[in-house]
Coordinates of C-alpha atoms and ligand atoms in Angstrom, one line a residue:
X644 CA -28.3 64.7 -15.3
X645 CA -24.5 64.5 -16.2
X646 CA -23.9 63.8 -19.7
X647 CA -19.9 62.9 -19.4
X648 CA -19.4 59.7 -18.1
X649 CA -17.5 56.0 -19.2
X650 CA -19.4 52.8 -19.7
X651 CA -16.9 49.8 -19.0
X652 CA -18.0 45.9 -20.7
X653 CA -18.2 44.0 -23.9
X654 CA -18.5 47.0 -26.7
X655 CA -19.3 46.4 -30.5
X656 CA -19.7 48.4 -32.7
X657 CA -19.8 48.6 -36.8
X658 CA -17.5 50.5 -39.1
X659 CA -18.9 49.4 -42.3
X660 CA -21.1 46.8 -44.1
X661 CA -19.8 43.1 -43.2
X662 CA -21.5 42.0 -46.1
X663 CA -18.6 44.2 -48.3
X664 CA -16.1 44.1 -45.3
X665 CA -16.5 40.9 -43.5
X666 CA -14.8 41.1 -39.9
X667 CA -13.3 44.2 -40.4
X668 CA -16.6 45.9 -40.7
X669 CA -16.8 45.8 -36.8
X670 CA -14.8 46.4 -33.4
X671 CA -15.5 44.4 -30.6
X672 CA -13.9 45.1 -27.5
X673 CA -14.0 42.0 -24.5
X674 CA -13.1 44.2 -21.8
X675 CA -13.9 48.1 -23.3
X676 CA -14.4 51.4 -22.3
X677 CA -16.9 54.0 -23.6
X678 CA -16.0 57.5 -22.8
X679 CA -18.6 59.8 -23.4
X680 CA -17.8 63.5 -22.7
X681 CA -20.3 66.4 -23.1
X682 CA -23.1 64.0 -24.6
X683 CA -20.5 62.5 -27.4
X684 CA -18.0 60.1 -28.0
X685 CA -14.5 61.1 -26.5
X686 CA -12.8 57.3 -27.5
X687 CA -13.7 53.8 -27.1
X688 CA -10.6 51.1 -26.4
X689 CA -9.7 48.7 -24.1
X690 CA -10.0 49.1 -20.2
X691 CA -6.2 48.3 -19.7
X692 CA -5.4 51.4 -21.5
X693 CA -8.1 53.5 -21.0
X694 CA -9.2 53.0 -17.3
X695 CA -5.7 55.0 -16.4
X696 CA -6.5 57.7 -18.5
X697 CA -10.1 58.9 -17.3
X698 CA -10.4 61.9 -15.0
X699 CA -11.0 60.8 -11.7
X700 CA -14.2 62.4 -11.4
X701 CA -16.0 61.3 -14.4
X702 CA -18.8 58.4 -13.3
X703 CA -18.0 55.4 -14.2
X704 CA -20.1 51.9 -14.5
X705 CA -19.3 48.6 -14.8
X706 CA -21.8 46.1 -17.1
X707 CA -19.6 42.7 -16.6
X708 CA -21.8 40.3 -18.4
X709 CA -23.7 42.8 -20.7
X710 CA -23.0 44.2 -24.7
X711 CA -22.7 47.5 -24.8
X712 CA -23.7 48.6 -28.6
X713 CA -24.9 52.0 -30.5
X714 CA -29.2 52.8 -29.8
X715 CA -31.2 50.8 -31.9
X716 CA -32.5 52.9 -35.5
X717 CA -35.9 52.2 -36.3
X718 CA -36.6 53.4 -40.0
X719 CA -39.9 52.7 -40.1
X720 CA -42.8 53.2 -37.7
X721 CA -46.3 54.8 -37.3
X722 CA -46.8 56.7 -33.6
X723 CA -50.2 56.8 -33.9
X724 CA -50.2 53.4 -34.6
X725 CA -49.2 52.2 -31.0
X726 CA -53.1 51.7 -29.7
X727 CA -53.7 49.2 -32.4
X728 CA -51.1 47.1 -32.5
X729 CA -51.9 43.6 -33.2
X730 CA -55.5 43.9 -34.3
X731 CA -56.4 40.9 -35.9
X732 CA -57.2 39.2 -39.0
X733 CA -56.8 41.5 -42.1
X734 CA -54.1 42.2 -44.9
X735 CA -53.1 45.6 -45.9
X736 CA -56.0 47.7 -47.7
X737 CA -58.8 46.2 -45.5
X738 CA -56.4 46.7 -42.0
X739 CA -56.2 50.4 -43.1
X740 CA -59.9 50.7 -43.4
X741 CA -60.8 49.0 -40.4
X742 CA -58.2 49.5 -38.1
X743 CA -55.9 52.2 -39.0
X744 CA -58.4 55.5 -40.3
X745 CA -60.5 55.1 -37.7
X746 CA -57.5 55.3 -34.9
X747 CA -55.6 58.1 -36.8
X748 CA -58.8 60.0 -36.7
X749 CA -58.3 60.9 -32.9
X750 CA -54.8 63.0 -33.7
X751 CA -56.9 66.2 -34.6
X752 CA -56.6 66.5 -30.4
X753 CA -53.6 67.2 -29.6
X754 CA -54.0 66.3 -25.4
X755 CA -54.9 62.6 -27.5
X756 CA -51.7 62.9 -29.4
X757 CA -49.3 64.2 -26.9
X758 CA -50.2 61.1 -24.8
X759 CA -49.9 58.9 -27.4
X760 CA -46.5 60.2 -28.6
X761 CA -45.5 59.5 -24.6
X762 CA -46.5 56.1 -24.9
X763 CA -44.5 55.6 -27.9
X764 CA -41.1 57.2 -27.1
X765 CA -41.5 55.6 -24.0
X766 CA -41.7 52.1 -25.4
X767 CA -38.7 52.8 -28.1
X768 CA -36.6 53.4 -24.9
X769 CA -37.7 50.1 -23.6
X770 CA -36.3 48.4 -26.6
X771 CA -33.0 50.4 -27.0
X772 CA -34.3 52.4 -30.2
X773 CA -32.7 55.8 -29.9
X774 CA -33.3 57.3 -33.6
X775 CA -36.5 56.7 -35.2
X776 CA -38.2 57.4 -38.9
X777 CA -41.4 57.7 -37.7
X778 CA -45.2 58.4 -39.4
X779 CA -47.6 61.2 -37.4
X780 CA -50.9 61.5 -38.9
X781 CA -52.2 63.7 -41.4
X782 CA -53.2 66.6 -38.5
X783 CA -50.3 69.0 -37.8
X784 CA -51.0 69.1 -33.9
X785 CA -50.1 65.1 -34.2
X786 CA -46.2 66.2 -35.3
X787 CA -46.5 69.3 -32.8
X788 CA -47.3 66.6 -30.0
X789 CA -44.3 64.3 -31.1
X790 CA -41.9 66.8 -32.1
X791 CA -42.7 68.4 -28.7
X792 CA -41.9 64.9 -26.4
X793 CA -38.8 63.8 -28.6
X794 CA -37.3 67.2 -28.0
X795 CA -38.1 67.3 -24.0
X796 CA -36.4 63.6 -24.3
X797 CA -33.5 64.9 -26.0
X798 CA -33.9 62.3 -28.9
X799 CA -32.6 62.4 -32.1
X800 CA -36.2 61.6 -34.6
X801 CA -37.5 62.6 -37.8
X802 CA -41.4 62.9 -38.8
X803 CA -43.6 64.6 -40.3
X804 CA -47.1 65.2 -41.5
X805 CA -49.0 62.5 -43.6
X806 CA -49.7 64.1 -46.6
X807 CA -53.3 62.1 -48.1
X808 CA -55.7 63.6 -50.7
X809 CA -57.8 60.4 -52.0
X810 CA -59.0 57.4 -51.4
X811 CA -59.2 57.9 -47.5
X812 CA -61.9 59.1 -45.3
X813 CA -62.8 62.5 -45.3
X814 CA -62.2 63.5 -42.3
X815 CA -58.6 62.5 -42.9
X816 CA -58.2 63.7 -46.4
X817 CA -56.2 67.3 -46.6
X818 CA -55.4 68.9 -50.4
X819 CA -53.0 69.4 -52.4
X820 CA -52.7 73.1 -51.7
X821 CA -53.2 72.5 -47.6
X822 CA -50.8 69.5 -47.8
X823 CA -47.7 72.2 -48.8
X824 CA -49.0 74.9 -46.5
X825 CA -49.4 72.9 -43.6
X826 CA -46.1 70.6 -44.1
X827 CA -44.4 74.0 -44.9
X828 CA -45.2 75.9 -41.8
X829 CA -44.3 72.1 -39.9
X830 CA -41.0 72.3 -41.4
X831 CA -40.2 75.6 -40.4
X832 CA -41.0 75.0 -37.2
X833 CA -39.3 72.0 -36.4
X834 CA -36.4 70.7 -38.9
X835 CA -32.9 71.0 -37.9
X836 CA -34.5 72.0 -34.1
X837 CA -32.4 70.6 -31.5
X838 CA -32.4 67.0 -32.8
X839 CA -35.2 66.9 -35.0
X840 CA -35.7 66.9 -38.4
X841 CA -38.9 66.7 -40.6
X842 CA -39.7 64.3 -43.2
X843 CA -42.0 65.0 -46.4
X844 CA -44.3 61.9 -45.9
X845 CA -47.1 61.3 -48.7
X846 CA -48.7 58.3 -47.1
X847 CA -48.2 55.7 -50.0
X848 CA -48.9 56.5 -54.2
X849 CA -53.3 55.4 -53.3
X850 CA -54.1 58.0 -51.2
X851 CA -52.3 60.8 -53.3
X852 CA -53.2 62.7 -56.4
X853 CA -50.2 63.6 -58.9
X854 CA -50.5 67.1 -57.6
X855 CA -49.7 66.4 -54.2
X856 CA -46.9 64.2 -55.1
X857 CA -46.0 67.0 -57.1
X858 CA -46.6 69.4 -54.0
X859 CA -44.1 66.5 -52.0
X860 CA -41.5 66.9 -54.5
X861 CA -41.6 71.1 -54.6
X862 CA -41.3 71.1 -50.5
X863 CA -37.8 68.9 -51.2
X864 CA -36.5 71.5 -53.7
X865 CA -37.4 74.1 -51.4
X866 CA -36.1 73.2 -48.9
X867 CA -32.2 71.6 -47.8
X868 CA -31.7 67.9 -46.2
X869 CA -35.4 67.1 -46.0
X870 CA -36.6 63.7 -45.9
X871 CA -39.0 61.8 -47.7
X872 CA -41.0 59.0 -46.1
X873 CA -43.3 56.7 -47.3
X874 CA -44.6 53.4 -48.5
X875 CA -43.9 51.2 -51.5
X876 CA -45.3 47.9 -53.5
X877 CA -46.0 46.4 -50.3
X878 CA -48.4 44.6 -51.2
X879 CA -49.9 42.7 -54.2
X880 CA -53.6 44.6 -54.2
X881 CA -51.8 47.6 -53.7
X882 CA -49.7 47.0 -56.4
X883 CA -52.5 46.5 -58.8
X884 CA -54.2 49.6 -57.7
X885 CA -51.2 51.3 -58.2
X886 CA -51.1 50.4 -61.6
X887 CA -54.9 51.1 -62.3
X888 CA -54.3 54.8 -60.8
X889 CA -51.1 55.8 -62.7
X890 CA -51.2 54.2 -65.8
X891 CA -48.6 56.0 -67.4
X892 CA -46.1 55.2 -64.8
X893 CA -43.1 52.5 -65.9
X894 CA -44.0 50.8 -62.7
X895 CA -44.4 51.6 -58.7
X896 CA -41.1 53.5 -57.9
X897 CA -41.5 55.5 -60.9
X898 CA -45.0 56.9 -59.6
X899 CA -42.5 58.6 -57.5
X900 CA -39.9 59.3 -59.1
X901 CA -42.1 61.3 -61.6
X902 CA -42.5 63.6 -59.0
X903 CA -38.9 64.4 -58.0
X904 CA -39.0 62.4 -54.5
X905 CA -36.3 60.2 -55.3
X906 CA -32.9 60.9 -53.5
X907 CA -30.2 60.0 -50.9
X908 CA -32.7 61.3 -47.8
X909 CA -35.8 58.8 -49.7
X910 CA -36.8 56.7 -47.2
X911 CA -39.5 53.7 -48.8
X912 CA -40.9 51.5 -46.5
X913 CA -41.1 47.6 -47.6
X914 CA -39.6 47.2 -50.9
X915 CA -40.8 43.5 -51.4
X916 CA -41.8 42.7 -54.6
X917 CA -39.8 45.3 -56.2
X918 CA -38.2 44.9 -59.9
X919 CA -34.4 45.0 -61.1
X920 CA -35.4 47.8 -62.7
X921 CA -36.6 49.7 -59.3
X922 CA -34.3 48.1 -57.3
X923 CA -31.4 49.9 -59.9
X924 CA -32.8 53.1 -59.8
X925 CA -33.0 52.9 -56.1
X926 CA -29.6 52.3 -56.0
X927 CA -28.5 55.2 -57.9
X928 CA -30.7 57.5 -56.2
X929 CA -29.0 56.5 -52.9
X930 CA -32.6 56.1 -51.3
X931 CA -32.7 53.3 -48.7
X932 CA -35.4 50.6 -47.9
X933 CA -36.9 49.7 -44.7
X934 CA -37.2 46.2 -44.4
X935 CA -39.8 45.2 -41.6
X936 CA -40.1 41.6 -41.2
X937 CA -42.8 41.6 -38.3
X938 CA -45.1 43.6 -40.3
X939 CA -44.7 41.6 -43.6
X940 CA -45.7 38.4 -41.8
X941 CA -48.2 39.8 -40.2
X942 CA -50.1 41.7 -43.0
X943 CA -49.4 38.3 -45.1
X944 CA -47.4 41.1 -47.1
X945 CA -44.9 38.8 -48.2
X946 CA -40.4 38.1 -48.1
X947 CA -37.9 40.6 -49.3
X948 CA -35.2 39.8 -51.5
X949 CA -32.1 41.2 -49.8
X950 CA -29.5 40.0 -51.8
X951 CA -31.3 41.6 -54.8
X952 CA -31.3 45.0 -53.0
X953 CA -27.9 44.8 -51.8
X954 CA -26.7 44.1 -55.2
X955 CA -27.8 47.4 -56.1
X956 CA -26.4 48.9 -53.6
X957 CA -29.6 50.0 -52.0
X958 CA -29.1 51.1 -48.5
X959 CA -30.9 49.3 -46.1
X960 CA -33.1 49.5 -42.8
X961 CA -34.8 47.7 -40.3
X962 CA -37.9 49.3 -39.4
X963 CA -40.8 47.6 -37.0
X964 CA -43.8 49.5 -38.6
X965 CA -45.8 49.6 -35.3
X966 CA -48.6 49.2 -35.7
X967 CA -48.6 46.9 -39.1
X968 CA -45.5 45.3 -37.2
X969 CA -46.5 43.6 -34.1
X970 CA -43.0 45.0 -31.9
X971 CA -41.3 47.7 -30.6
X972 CA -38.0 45.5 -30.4
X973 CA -35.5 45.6 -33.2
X974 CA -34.2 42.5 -31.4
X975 CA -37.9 40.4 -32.0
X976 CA -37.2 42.4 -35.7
X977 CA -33.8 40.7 -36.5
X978 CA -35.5 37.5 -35.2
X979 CA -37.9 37.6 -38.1
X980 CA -35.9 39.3 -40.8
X981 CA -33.8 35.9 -40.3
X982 CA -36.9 33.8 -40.5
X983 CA -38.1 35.5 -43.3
X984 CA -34.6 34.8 -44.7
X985 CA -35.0 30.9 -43.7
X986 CA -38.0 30.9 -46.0
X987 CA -36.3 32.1 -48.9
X988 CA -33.5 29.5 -48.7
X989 CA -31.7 32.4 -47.3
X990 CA -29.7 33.8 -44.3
X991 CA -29.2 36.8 -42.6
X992 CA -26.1 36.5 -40.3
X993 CA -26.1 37.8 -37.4
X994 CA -23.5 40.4 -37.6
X995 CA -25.5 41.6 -40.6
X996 CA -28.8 42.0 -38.9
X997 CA -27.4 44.2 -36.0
X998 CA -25.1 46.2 -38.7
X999 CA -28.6 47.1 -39.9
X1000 CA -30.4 47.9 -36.6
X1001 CA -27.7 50.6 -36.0
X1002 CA -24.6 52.1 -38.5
X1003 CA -26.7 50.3 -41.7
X1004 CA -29.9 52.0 -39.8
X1005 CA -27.8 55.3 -39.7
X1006 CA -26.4 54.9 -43.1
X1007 CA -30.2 54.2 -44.1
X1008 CA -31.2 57.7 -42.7
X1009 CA -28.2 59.5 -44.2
X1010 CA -27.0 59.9 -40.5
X1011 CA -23.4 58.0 -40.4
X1012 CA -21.1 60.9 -38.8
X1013 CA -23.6 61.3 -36.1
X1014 CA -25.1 58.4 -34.3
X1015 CA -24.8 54.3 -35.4
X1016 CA -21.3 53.3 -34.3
X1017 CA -18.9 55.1 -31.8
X1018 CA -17.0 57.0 -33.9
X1019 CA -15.4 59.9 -31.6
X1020 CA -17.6 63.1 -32.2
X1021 CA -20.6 61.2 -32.6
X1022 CA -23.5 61.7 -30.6
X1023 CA -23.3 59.1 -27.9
X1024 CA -26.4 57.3 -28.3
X1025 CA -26.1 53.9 -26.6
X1026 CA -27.8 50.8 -25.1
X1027 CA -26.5 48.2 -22.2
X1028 CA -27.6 44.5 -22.9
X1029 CA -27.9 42.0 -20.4
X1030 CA -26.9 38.6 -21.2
X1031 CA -28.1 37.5 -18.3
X1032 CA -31.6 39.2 -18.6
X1033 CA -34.0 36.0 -18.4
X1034 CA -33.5 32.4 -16.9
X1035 CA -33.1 31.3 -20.3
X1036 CA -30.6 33.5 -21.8
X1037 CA -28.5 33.2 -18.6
X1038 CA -28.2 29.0 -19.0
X1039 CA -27.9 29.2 -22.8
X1040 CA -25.2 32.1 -22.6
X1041 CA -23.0 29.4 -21.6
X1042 CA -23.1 27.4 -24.7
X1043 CA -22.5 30.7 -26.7
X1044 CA -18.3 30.8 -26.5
X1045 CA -17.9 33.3 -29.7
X1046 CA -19.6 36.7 -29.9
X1047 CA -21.6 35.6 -33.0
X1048 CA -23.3 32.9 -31.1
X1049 CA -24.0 35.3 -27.7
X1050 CA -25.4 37.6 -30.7
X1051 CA -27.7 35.1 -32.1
X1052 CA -29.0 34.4 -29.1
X1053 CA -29.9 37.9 -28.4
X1054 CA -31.1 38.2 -31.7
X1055 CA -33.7 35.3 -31.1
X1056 CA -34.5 34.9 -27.7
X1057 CA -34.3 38.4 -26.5
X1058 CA -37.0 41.5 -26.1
X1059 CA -37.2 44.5 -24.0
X1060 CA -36.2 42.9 -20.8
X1061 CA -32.4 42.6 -22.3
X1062 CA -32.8 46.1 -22.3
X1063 CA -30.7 47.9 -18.9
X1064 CA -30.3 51.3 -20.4
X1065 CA -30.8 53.3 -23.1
X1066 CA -28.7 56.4 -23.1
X1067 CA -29.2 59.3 -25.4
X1068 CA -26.7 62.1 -25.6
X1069 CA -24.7 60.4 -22.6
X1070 CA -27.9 60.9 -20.5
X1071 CA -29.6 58.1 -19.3
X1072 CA -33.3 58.3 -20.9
X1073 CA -34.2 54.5 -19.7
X1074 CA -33.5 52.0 -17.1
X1075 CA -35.2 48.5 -16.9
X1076 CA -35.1 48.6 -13.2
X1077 CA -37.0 52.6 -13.1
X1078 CA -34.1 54.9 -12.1
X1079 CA -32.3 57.3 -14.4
X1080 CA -29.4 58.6 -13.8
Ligands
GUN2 N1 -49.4 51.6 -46.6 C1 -50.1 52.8 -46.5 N2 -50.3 53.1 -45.2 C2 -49.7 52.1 -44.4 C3 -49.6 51.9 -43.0 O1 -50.1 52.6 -42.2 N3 -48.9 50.8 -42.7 C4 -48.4 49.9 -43.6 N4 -47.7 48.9 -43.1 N5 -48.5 50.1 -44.9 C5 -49.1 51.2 -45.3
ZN3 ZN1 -45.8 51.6 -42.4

């Protein structure tokens, strides 16, 4: 599979936030080229110049009425979650009792879990996600059987080992002291492998003691660049058994913070009905958020404040949190992030929402410099679009003369059949019509 080749069509791309930057935040290109070379970014221009300059060997393709665009970055989802997506009728605490325990139980095998994990990486490639923050279960063989599939995929992901000592069933309940040992001998394994890296993951602040949070927070001194991945104040109930466990906490973020997992590479999964007080401290820490709008409507969980968040300078995500999100597409996840927006009295502009499905998404993960725009010497992680993907796209493209309307459109009306290719490291890892190349 060659991994040097140039990508000619519409190209966009972010260089910064549009909501600090406006239009200079991106680069749009009508008639671009993307030259990849060795698996990363040699350039990106236009194809008057460019098309002169590329050595006539190197492949070249043509997408005339597509987008071409960084991979999507999902920073928040569950793989083991994918077999119970959409199950109906519940809200947080009583979906994770009915629903989610009882699926997570099967990761202990790892045959189970390597088939899963297929599955999954299979169905982010459909939906242009290329980098993904993703949940395992608490069973090490789970992250063995991801880790294992990302890396023959040659995908950049981070995950780790759900760390749980309470308030779950037994059978998935590890210690405090198995918790470190286990997430230790993970991380040695895997982070900084290839293109993996491994994220500390307490599930959420219920289903922890203080000495495993503690035991979180000593695996992050001990160790460079780790992550930390989990949930917060998602939820009302769980807000209120937050407070009932940790009643000398200042509130929910502090639960946390207490124990040292607060930094630039904290990655906290909802954020709704956070204070100014959290949202400030979030801010300084340079942790990010991961707003997922299919999952909060779903679970009833309830609408972020944004504006609140970005006024703290809070960096921030999309993430679909399969399967408490009911999508694998960051496209159907813009779609609702704007609803949720609507319902507020709110927007979310559609430069915005794509800024944060790929350099706000990289930014998010503490990975600008290496995938989330085309920067030359990034890795050249990249999807094709096709405006032209459905019946209904096709007719209403017409009626779409400026790139922010064509990206609205996509935005709402579009799924995994926009999809043509997903291309990770300059190889082509999916293509809607079955081929790679
Ligand atoms: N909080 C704790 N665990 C979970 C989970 O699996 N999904 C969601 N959405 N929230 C959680
Ligand atoms: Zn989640």
């Amino acid at each position: 599979m060659s991994n040097s080749r140039a990508l000619r069509g519409q190209i966009l791309h972010f260089l910064d936030d549009p909501a600090m930057h406006g239009e200079a935040a991106w680069q749009s290109l009508d008639d671009g080229i993307l030259w990849i070379e060795n698996g990363y970014i040699r350039t990106v221009g236009d194809a008057a110049g460019l098309l002169a300059q590329l050595p006539a060997d190197l492949p070249l393709q043509h997408f005339p009425h597509h987008l071409i665009i960084p991979g999507f970055i999902d920073t928040h989802i569950h793989y083991p979650q994918t077999e119970m997506i959409a199950a109906y009728g519940k809200q947080l605490l009583s979906w994770l009792q009915t629903y989610t325990f009882p699926t997570e139980m099967q990761f202990g095998d790892p045959e189970y879990a390597s088939q899963i994990a297929r599955i999954f990486l299979k169905e982010l490639l459909r939906n242009g996600t290329t980098t993904a923050l993703v949940f395992a279960t608490v069973h090490p063989e789970s992250v063995d059987a991801f880790f294992n599939e990302a890396q023959a995929l040659g995908l950049r992901m981070i995950a780790g080992k759900v760390m749980m000592d309470r308030n779950a069933p037994p059978e998935l309940c590890d210690t405090a002291a198995s918790s470190l040992s286990q997430s230790r001998d993970l991380i040695r394994r895997w982070h900084g492998v290839d293109r993996l890296q491994y994220a500390v993951t307490p599930r959420f602040a219920p289903t922890s003691s203080e000495q495993q949070l503690l035991s979180a927070g000593a695996l992050l001194k001990e160790f460079d660049d780790l992550y930390l991945h989990t949930h917060l104040s998602e939820n009302r109930d769980e807000m209120a058994w937050v407070a009932t466990l940790f009643p000398e906490a200042k509130n929910y973020l502090d639960v946390y913070d207490r124990a040292g997992l607060l930094s630039r590479r904290s990655v906290f999964a909802h954020g709704i009905h956070l204070s100014a007080g959290e949202c400030q401290r979030l801010g300084e820490s340079g942790a990010a958020v991961a707003h997922c709008p299919t999952s909060n409507l779903f679970l009833g969980s309830g609408l972020i404040n944004l504006e609140q968040l970005r006024a703290h300078g809070v960096h921030i995500g999309l993430g679909t949190d399969v399967g408490g999100g009911t999508s694998f597409s960051m496209l159907k996840t813009m779609d609702e992030a704007y609803k949720i927006q609507q319902l507020r009295g709110a927007t979310l502009e559609p430069f915005q929402a794509l800024y944060h499905a790929t350099l706000g998404g990289a930014r998010a993960l503490d990975l600008e410099g290496t995938v989330g725009n085309f920067l030359p010497g990034n890795e050249a992680d990249c999807i094709v679009l096709d405006l032209h993907a459905t019946p209904l796209l096709q007719f209403r493209s017409q009626y779409c003369p400026t790139l922010k309307e064509r990206l609205f459109m996509l935005n709402t009306l579009g799924d995994d059949r926009v999809i043509e290719c997903s291309y990770a490291m300059g190889c082509c890892v999916h293509h809607r019509d079955g081929e790679t190349r």
